Amino acid sequence: MKSKEEFVHSVFESIAPKYDLMNDILSFRQHKVWRRFTMKKMNVAPGSQAIDLCCGTCDWTVALAEASGTGRVVGLDFSQHMLDYGAAKIEKLGMDKQISLVQGNAMSLPYEDNTFDYATIGFALRNVPDLEQVLREMRRVVKPGGMVVSLELSKPTWEPFKSLYYFYFRHLLPLLGKLIAKRYEQYKWLPESLVHFPDHKQLADIFRSTGLTDVQAYPLTGGIAALHIGLKPEPAEERNHG
């Protein structure tokens, strides 16, 4: 029996070639709208340094680098196949001097404390073996006052939209995966990955429990996705919080 980590790794290695196309289908082409909303909320300061965890084919990594202008941006993923697609994208844009790609594990980031201004994770928190450990690592590597950001699929709350969405997600999506990406099992697994994942309110509480402050949660498109933002407290604030 494969561990969750091994299985997720094999899924993303195998779907890399069709990943961008399937993201369009999975989110009704909304993922780009969600990312634009996220970037607006983040309001990245020029020259900022960022790390994008589980960066996949690097769309968000590129957006962070564009917003920063001159700051170093790291894209980290455990799938080399995904990183290869991302690297080709980055080279084509001529951004390979600003963006460095690293094969690594989101559960144990190969960086010192207080290194980055922003740490982001897009559509991957539900796939990691321990989401609290990943959030703790993100908090660790950002500077005091730095921002930890997750954009993730979530759970719709209102009917009848909720029922329609789950029908699409459980029954139609795996068939589309089979048709377009020639991968049925992998896209059958995606809805299963959401079943035990916290809803947007529970995830906001988890953000707070890992020591992040000023936590904001934004449900998007009827709750099928959610943006969460938390700040790493300044040392004085941490002492006050005891």
PDB file of C-alpha atoms in Angstrom:
ATOM      1  CA  MET A   1       0.000   0.000   0.000  1.00  0.00           C
ATOM      2  CA  LYS A   2       1.427   3.376  -1.016  1.00  0.00           C
ATOM      3  CA  SER A   3       1.587   6.109   1.597  1.00  0.00           C
ATOM      4  CA  LYS A   4      -0.461   9.256   0.894  1.00  0.00           C
ATOM      5  CA  GLU A   5       2.769  11.068   0.050  1.00  0.00           C
ATOM      6  CA  GLU A   6       3.873   8.422  -2.486  1.00  0.00           C
ATOM      7  CA  PHE A   7       0.411   8.264  -4.041  1.00  0.00           C
ATOM      8  CA  VAL A   8       0.085  12.044  -4.379  1.00  0.00           C
ATOM      9  CA  HIS A   9       3.574  12.171  -5.883  1.00  0.00           C
ATOM     10  CA  SER A  10       2.657   9.549  -8.502  1.00  0.00           C
ATOM     11  CA  VAL A  11      -0.605  11.396  -9.296  1.00  0.00           C
ATOM     12  CA  PHE A  12       1.138  14.691 -10.008  1.00  0.00           C
ATOM     13  CA  GLU A  13       4.007  13.106 -11.904  1.00  0.00           C
ATOM     14  CA  SER A  14       1.462  11.462 -14.213  1.00  0.00           C
ATOM     15  CA  ILE A  15      -0.903  14.428 -14.744  1.00  0.00           C
ATOM     16  CA  ALA A  16       1.789  17.081 -15.298  1.00  0.00           C
ATOM     17  CA  PRO A  17       1.360  17.292 -19.109  1.00  0.00           C
ATOM     18  CA  LYS A  18      -2.372  18.096 -18.833  1.00  0.00           C
ATOM     19  CA  TYR A  19      -2.290  19.847 -15.456  1.00  0.00           C
ATOM     20  CA  ASP A  20      -3.007  23.394 -16.706  1.00  0.00           C
ATOM     21  CA  LEU A  21      -5.857  22.246 -18.953  1.00  0.00           C
ATOM     22  CA  MET A  22      -7.411  20.116 -16.215  1.00  0.00           C
ATOM     23  CA  ASN A  23      -7.227  23.029 -13.768  1.00  0.00           C
ATOM     24  CA  ASP A  24      -9.384  25.020 -16.181  1.00  0.00           C
ATOM     25  CA  ILE A  25     -11.929  22.202 -16.266  1.00  0.00           C
ATOM     26  CA  LEU A  26     -11.788  21.478 -12.539  1.00  0.00           C
ATOM     27  CA  SER A  27     -12.508  25.064 -11.560  1.00  0.00           C
ATOM     28  CA  PHE A  28     -14.821  26.068 -14.463  1.00  0.00           C
ATOM     29  CA  ARG A  29     -11.903  28.293 -15.567  1.00  0.00           C
ATOM     30  CA  GLN A  30     -12.223  30.202 -12.319  1.00  0.00           C
ATOM     31  CA  HIS A  31      -8.747  29.442 -10.905  1.00  0.00           C
ATOM     32  CA  LYS A  32      -7.224  32.410 -12.753  1.00  0.00           C
ATOM     33  CA  VAL A  33      -9.929  34.731 -11.402  1.00  0.00           C
ATOM     34  CA  TRP A  34      -9.301  33.380  -7.886  1.00  0.00           C
ATOM     35  CA  ARG A  35      -5.571  33.938  -8.235  1.00  0.00           C
ATOM     36  CA  ARG A  36      -6.086  37.528  -9.433  1.00  0.00           C
ATOM     37  CA  PHE A  37      -8.318  38.157  -6.399  1.00  0.00           C
ATOM     38  CA  THR A  38      -5.633  36.632  -4.156  1.00  0.00           C
ATOM     39  CA  MET A  39      -2.855  38.765  -5.636  1.00  0.00           C
ATOM     40  CA  LYS A  40      -4.996  41.872  -5.099  1.00  0.00           C
ATOM     41  CA  LYS A  41      -5.540  40.947  -1.441  1.00  0.00           C
ATOM     42  CA  MET A  42      -1.834  40.187  -0.970  1.00  0.00           C
ATOM     43  CA  ASN A  43      -0.782  43.513  -2.488  1.00  0.00           C
ATOM     44  CA  VAL A  44       2.818  42.302  -2.964  1.00  0.00           C
ATOM     45  CA  ALA A  45       5.347  45.021  -2.205  1.00  0.00           C
ATOM     46  CA  PRO A  46       8.013  45.678  -4.894  1.00  0.00           C
ATOM     47  CA  GLY A  47      11.268  43.853  -4.188  1.00  0.00           C
ATOM     48  CA  SER A  48       9.603  41.306  -1.856  1.00  0.00           C
ATOM     49  CA  GLN A  49      10.876  37.749  -1.607  1.00  0.00           C
ATOM     50  CA  ALA A  50       8.407  34.883  -1.814  1.00  0.00           C
ATOM     51  CA  ILE A  51       8.262  31.105  -1.729  1.00  0.00           C
ATOM     52  CA  ASP A  52       5.479  29.265  -3.567  1.00  0.00           C
ATOM     53  CA  LEU A  53       5.011  25.761  -2.146  1.00  0.00           C
ATOM     54  CA  CYS A  54       3.760  22.860  -4.270  1.00  0.00           C
ATOM     55  CA  CYS A  55       4.192  25.286  -7.164  1.00  0.00           C
ATOM     56  CA  GLY A  56       3.230  22.785  -9.877  1.00  0.00           C
ATOM     57  CA  THR A  57       3.628  24.345 -13.308  1.00  0.00           C
ATOM     58  CA  CYS A  58       4.461  27.717 -11.723  1.00  0.00           C
ATOM     59  CA  ASP A  59       1.578  30.023 -12.729  1.00  0.00           C
ATOM     60  CA  TRP A  60       1.384  31.519  -9.250  1.00  0.00           C
ATOM     61  CA  THR A  61       5.183  31.580  -8.906  1.00  0.00           C
ATOM     62  CA  VAL A  62       5.342  33.719 -12.067  1.00  0.00           C
ATOM     63  CA  ALA A  63       2.556  36.038 -10.819  1.00  0.00           C
ATOM     64  CA  LEU A  64       4.467  36.587  -7.552  1.00  0.00           C
ATOM     65  CA  ALA A  65       7.686  37.381  -9.436  1.00  0.00           C
ATOM     66  CA  GLU A  66       5.864  39.824 -11.739  1.00  0.00           C
ATOM     67  CA  ALA A  67       4.289  41.586  -8.735  1.00  0.00           C
ATOM     68  CA  SER A  68       7.592  41.775  -6.860  1.00  0.00           C
ATOM     69  CA  GLY A  69       9.496  43.033  -9.899  1.00  0.00           C
ATOM     70  CA  THR A  70      12.980  42.437  -8.511  1.00  0.00           C
ATOM     71  CA  GLY A  71      12.605  40.171  -5.461  1.00  0.00           C
ATOM     72  CA  ARG A  72      13.803  36.579  -5.444  1.00  0.00           C
ATOM     73  CA  VAL A  73      10.997  34.048  -5.813  1.00  0.00           C
ATOM     74  CA  VAL A  74      11.362  30.328  -5.109  1.00  0.00           C
ATOM     75  CA  GLY A  75       9.031  27.693  -6.535  1.00  0.00           C
ATOM     76  CA  LEU A  76       9.182  24.425  -4.576  1.00  0.00           C
ATOM     77  CA  ASP A  77       7.540  21.138  -5.536  1.00  0.00           C
ATOM     78  CA  PHE A  78       8.239  17.462  -4.905  1.00  0.00           C
ATOM     79  CA  SER A  79       7.355  16.487  -8.487  1.00  0.00           C
ATOM     80  CA  GLN A  80      10.282  16.998 -10.844  1.00  0.00           C
ATOM     81  CA  HIS A  81       7.976  16.438 -13.817  1.00  0.00           C
ATOM     82  CA  MET A  82       5.818  19.397 -12.727  1.00  0.00           C
ATOM     83  CA  LEU A  83       8.928  21.537 -12.167  1.00  0.00           C
ATOM     84  CA  ASP A  84      10.170  20.711 -15.679  1.00  0.00           C
ATOM     85  CA  TYR A  85       6.959  22.130 -17.152  1.00  0.00           C
ATOM     86  CA  GLY A  86       7.263  25.169 -14.884  1.00  0.00           C
ATOM     87  CA  ALA A  87      10.918  25.694 -15.846  1.00  0.00           C
ATOM     88  CA  ALA A  88      10.015  25.752 -19.549  1.00  0.00           C
ATOM     89  CA  LYS A  89       7.336  28.385 -18.842  1.00  0.00           C
ATOM     90  CA  ILE A  90       9.754  30.519 -16.789  1.00  0.00           C
ATOM     91  CA  GLU A  91      12.520  30.304 -19.388  1.00  0.00           C
ATOM     92  CA  LYS A  92      10.118  31.339 -22.132  1.00  0.00           C
ATOM     93  CA  LEU A  93       9.186  34.418 -20.069  1.00  0.00           C
ATOM     94  CA  GLY A  94      12.861  35.210 -19.463  1.00  0.00           C
ATOM     95  CA  MET A  95      12.362  35.079 -15.687  1.00  0.00           C
ATOM     96  CA  ASP A  96      14.871  32.333 -14.876  1.00  0.00           C
ATOM     97  CA  LYS A  97      17.251  34.767 -13.144  1.00  0.00           C
ATOM     98  CA  GLN A  98      14.565  35.942 -10.722  1.00  0.00           C
ATOM     99  CA  ILE A  99      12.812  32.612 -10.093  1.00  0.00           C
ATOM    100  CA  SER A 100      14.596  29.533  -8.798  1.00  0.00           C
ATOM    101  CA  LEU A 101      12.888  26.158  -8.776  1.00  0.00           C
ATOM    102  CA  VAL A 102      13.664  23.617  -6.074  1.00  0.00           C
ATOM    103  CA  GLN A 103      12.596  19.996  -5.736  1.00  0.00           C
ATOM    104  CA  GLY A 104      11.721  19.731  -2.060  1.00  0.00           C
ATOM    105  CA  ASN A 105       9.230  18.765   0.612  1.00  0.00           C
ATOM    106  CA  ALA A 106       6.661  21.287   1.890  1.00  0.00           C
ATOM    107  CA  MET A 107       6.735  19.510   5.276  1.00  0.00           C
ATOM    108  CA  SER A 108      10.393  20.399   5.796  1.00  0.00           C
ATOM    109  CA  LEU A 109      11.501  23.521   3.916  1.00  0.00           C
ATOM    110  CA  PRO A 110      15.227  23.843   3.190  1.00  0.00           C
ATOM    111  CA  TYR A 111      15.365  27.492   4.323  1.00  0.00           C
ATOM    112  CA  GLU A 112      16.329  29.437   7.433  1.00  0.00           C
ATOM    113  CA  ASP A 113      13.731  31.053   9.693  1.00  0.00           C
ATOM    114  CA  ASN A 114      12.574  34.563   8.660  1.00  0.00           C
ATOM    115  CA  THR A 115      13.747  34.333   5.025  1.00  0.00           C
ATOM    116  CA  PHE A 116      10.728  35.391   2.925  1.00  0.00           C
ATOM    117  CA  ASP A 117       8.081  38.109   2.927  1.00  0.00           C
ATOM    118  CA  TYR A 118       5.393  35.769   1.571  1.00  0.00           C
ATOM    119  CA  ALA A 119       4.787  32.021   1.593  1.00  0.00           C
ATOM    120  CA  THR A 120       2.018  30.736  -0.662  1.00  0.00           C
ATOM    121  CA  ILE A 121       0.442  27.368  -1.416  1.00  0.00           C
ATOM    122  CA  GLY A 122      -2.108  26.917  -4.205  1.00  0.00           C
ATOM    123  CA  PHE A 123      -4.497  23.955  -4.540  1.00  0.00           C
ATOM    124  CA  ALA A 124      -2.170  21.682  -2.576  1.00  0.00           C
ATOM    125  CA  LEU A 125      -2.846  21.998   1.140  1.00  0.00           C
ATOM    126  CA  ARG A 126      -5.429  19.200   0.910  1.00  0.00           C
ATOM    127  CA  ASN A 127      -2.788  16.904  -0.625  1.00  0.00           C
ATOM    128  CA  VAL A 128      -0.050  17.169   1.992  1.00  0.00           C
ATOM    129  CA  PRO A 129       0.383  14.501   4.688  1.00  0.00           C
ATOM    130  CA  ASP A 130       0.014  17.022   7.550  1.00  0.00           C
ATOM    131  CA  LEU A 131      -1.423  20.447   6.723  1.00  0.00           C
ATOM    132  CA  GLU A 132      -0.639  21.883  10.173  1.00  0.00           C
ATOM    133  CA  GLN A 133       3.028  20.969   9.773  1.00  0.00           C
ATOM    134  CA  VAL A 134       3.095  22.678   6.348  1.00  0.00           C
ATOM    135  CA  LEU A 135       1.495  25.838   7.786  1.00  0.00           C
ATOM    136  CA  ARG A 136       4.028  25.810  10.661  1.00  0.00           C
ATOM    137  CA  GLU A 137       6.856  25.568   8.124  1.00  0.00           C
ATOM    138  CA  MET A 138       5.376  28.422   6.058  1.00  0.00           C
ATOM    139  CA  ARG A 139       5.090  30.525   9.220  1.00  0.00           C
ATOM    140  CA  ARG A 140       8.677  29.652  10.188  1.00  0.00           C
ATOM    141  CA  VAL A 141      10.267  30.757   6.900  1.00  0.00           C
ATOM    142  CA  VAL A 142       8.441  34.091   6.610  1.00  0.00           C
ATOM    143  CA  LYS A 143       9.766  37.174   8.387  1.00  0.00           C
ATOM    144  CA  PRO A 144       7.862  38.716  11.296  1.00  0.00           C
ATOM    145  CA  GLY A 145       4.936  40.558   9.696  1.00  0.00           C
ATOM    146  CA  GLY A 146       5.207  38.209   6.692  1.00  0.00           C
ATOM    147  CA  MET A 147       2.184  36.650   5.037  1.00  0.00           C
ATOM    148  CA  VAL A 148       1.118  32.992   4.796  1.00  0.00           C
ATOM    149  CA  VAL A 149      -1.412  32.440   2.006  1.00  0.00           C
ATOM    150  CA  SER A 150      -3.428  29.399   0.910  1.00  0.00           C
ATOM    151  CA  LEU A 151      -5.723  29.296  -2.109  1.00  0.00           C
ATOM    152  CA  GLU A 152      -7.542  25.970  -2.108  1.00  0.00           C
ATOM    153  CA  LEU A 153     -10.639  24.114  -3.197  1.00  0.00           C
ATOM    154  CA  SER A 154     -13.230  24.162  -0.440  1.00  0.00           C
ATOM    155  CA  LYS A 155     -16.726  22.991   0.354  1.00  0.00           C
ATOM    156  CA  PRO A 156     -19.805  24.818  -0.959  1.00  0.00           C
ATOM    157  CA  THR A 157     -22.298  25.475   1.805  1.00  0.00           C
ATOM    158  CA  TRP A 158     -25.557  26.396   0.108  1.00  0.00           C
ATOM    159  CA  GLU A 159     -28.088  24.170  -1.647  1.00  0.00           C
ATOM    160  CA  PRO A 160     -28.891  23.310  -4.404  1.00  0.00           C
ATOM    161  CA  PHE A 161     -25.465  24.426  -5.632  1.00  0.00           C
ATOM    162  CA  LYS A 162     -23.702  22.142  -3.142  1.00  0.00           C
ATOM    163  CA  SER A 163     -25.440  18.997  -4.464  1.00  0.00           C
ATOM    164  CA  LEU A 164     -24.853  19.936  -8.100  1.00  0.00           C
ATOM    165  CA  TYR A 165     -21.195  20.645  -7.428  1.00  0.00           C
ATOM    166  CA  TYR A 166     -20.609  17.359  -5.629  1.00  0.00           C
ATOM    167  CA  PHE A 167     -22.350  15.469  -8.442  1.00  0.00           C
ATOM    168  CA  TYR A 168     -20.023  17.149 -10.957  1.00  0.00           C
ATOM    169  CA  PHE A 169     -16.980  16.583  -8.780  1.00  0.00           C
ATOM    170  CA  ARG A 170     -17.655  12.909  -7.973  1.00  0.00           C
ATOM    171  CA  HIS A 171     -19.105  11.666 -11.251  1.00  0.00           C
ATOM    172  CA  LEU A 172     -18.344  13.958 -14.183  1.00  0.00           C
ATOM    173  CA  LEU A 173     -14.838  15.137 -13.284  1.00  0.00           C
ATOM    174  CA  PRO A 174     -13.212  11.652 -13.230  1.00  0.00           C
ATOM    175  CA  LEU A 175     -14.769  10.977 -16.664  1.00  0.00           C
ATOM    176  CA  LEU A 176     -13.319  14.248 -17.992  1.00  0.00           C
ATOM    177  CA  GLY A 177      -9.970  13.263 -16.504  1.00  0.00           C
ATOM    178  CA  LYS A 178     -10.159   9.950 -18.351  1.00  0.00           C
ATOM    179  CA  LEU A 179     -11.193  11.605 -21.601  1.00  0.00           C
ATOM    180  CA  ILE A 180      -8.736  14.514 -21.622  1.00  0.00           C
ATOM    181  CA  ALA A 181      -5.767  13.476 -19.499  1.00  0.00           C
ATOM    182  CA  LYS A 182      -6.217   9.688 -19.935  1.00  0.00           C
ATOM    183  CA  ARG A 183      -6.245   9.478 -16.152  1.00  0.00           C
ATOM    184  CA  TYR A 184      -9.377   8.198 -14.395  1.00  0.00           C
ATOM    185  CA  GLU A 185      -8.093   7.018 -10.983  1.00  0.00           C
ATOM    186  CA  GLN A 186      -6.141  10.233 -10.388  1.00  0.00           C
ATOM    187  CA  TYR A 187      -9.167  12.452 -10.979  1.00  0.00           C
ATOM    188  CA  LYS A 188     -11.415  10.104  -9.017  1.00  0.00           C
ATOM    189  CA  TRP A 189      -9.020  10.685  -6.127  1.00  0.00           C
ATOM    190  CA  LEU A 190      -9.348  14.503  -6.232  1.00  0.00           C
ATOM    191  CA  PRO A 191     -12.927  14.604  -4.858  1.00  0.00           C
ATOM    192  CA  GLU A 192     -11.911  12.061  -2.219  1.00  0.00           C
ATOM    193  CA  SER A 193      -9.090  14.399  -1.154  1.00  0.00           C
ATOM    194  CA  LEU A 194     -11.707  17.035  -0.265  1.00  0.00           C
ATOM    195  CA  VAL A 195     -13.904  14.794   1.880  1.00  0.00           C
ATOM    196  CA  HIS A 196     -11.728  15.023   5.006  1.00  0.00           C
ATOM    197  CA  PHE A 197     -10.451  18.520   4.291  1.00  0.00           C
ATOM    198  CA  PRO A 198     -11.628  21.307   6.647  1.00  0.00           C
ATOM    199  CA  ASP A 199     -14.146  23.868   5.396  1.00  0.00           C
ATOM    200  CA  HIS A 200     -13.100  27.516   5.201  1.00  0.00           C
ATOM    201  CA  LYS A 201     -14.053  28.310   8.826  1.00  0.00           C
ATOM    202  CA  GLN A 202     -12.250  25.262  10.212  1.00  0.00           C
ATOM    203  CA  LEU A 203      -9.175  26.065   8.131  1.00  0.00           C
ATOM    204  CA  ALA A 204      -9.149  29.639   9.470  1.00  0.00           C
ATOM    205  CA  ASP A 205      -9.111  28.175  12.996  1.00  0.00           C
ATOM    206  CA  ILE A 206      -6.176  25.925  12.041  1.00  0.00           C
ATOM    207  CA  PHE A 207      -4.311  28.984  10.718  1.00  0.00           C
ATOM    208  CA  ARG A 208      -4.814  30.621  14.129  1.00  0.00           C
ATOM    209  CA  SER A 209      -3.793  27.476  16.021  1.00  0.00           C
ATOM    210  CA  THR A 210      -0.422  27.452  14.217  1.00  0.00           C
ATOM    211  CA  GLY A 211       0.307  30.937  15.586  1.00  0.00           C
ATOM    212  CA  LEU A 212      -0.805  33.103  12.660  1.00  0.00           C
ATOM    213  CA  THR A 213      -2.651  36.334  13.418  1.00  0.00           C
ATOM    214  CA  ASP A 214      -5.089  38.652  11.570  1.00  0.00           C
ATOM    215  CA  VAL A 215      -6.425  35.573   9.782  1.00  0.00           C
ATOM    216  CA  GLN A 216      -8.825  36.321   6.932  1.00  0.00           C
ATOM    217  CA  ALA A 217     -10.890  33.737   5.036  1.00  0.00           C
ATOM    218  CA  TYR A 218     -12.671  34.445   1.758  1.00  0.00           C
ATOM    219  CA  PRO A 219     -15.016  31.796   0.264  1.00  0.00           C
ATOM    220  CA  LEU A 220     -14.973  32.113  -3.549  1.00  0.00           C
ATOM    221  CA  THR A 221     -17.529  31.151  -6.256  1.00  0.00           C
ATOM    222  CA  GLY A 222     -20.172  29.826  -3.883  1.00  0.00           C
ATOM    223  CA  GLY A 223     -17.559  28.250  -1.633  1.00  0.00           C
ATOM    224  CA  ILE A 224     -15.975  25.877  -4.157  1.00  0.00           C
ATOM    225  CA  ALA A 225     -12.668  27.554  -3.304  1.00  0.00           C
ATOM    226  CA  ALA A 226     -11.377  29.638  -0.414  1.00  0.00           C
ATOM    227  CA  LEU A 227      -8.539  32.062   0.166  1.00  0.00           C
ATOM    228  CA  HIS A 228      -6.890  32.159   3.602  1.00  0.00           C
ATOM    229  CA  ILE A 229      -4.346  34.770   4.683  1.00  0.00           C
ATOM    230  CA  GLY A 230      -2.524  34.952   8.023  1.00  0.00           C
ATOM    231  CA  LEU A 231       0.374  37.048   9.315  1.00  0.00           C
ATOM    232  CA  LYS A 232       3.397  35.981  11.321  1.00  0.00           C
ATOM    233  CA  PRO A 233       3.318  38.103  14.468  1.00  0.00           C
ATOM    234  CA  GLU A 234       6.129  40.483  15.356  1.00  0.00           C
ATOM    235  CA  PRO A 235       8.230  39.201  18.314  1.00  0.00           C
ATOM    236  CA  ALA A 236       6.638  41.724  20.733  1.00  0.00           C
ATOM    237  CA  GLU A 237       3.152  40.569  19.692  1.00  0.00           C
ATOM    238  CA  GLU A 238       4.109  36.949  20.304  1.00  0.00           C
ATOM    239  CA  ARG A 239       5.245  37.765  23.829  1.00  0.00           C
ATOM    240  CA  ASN A 240       1.952  39.577  24.485  1.00  0.00           C
ATOM    241  CA  HIS A 241       0.001  36.570  23.244  1.00  0.00           C
ATOM    242  CA  GLY A 242       1.980  34.561  25.759  1.00  0.00           C
TER     243      GLY A 242
END
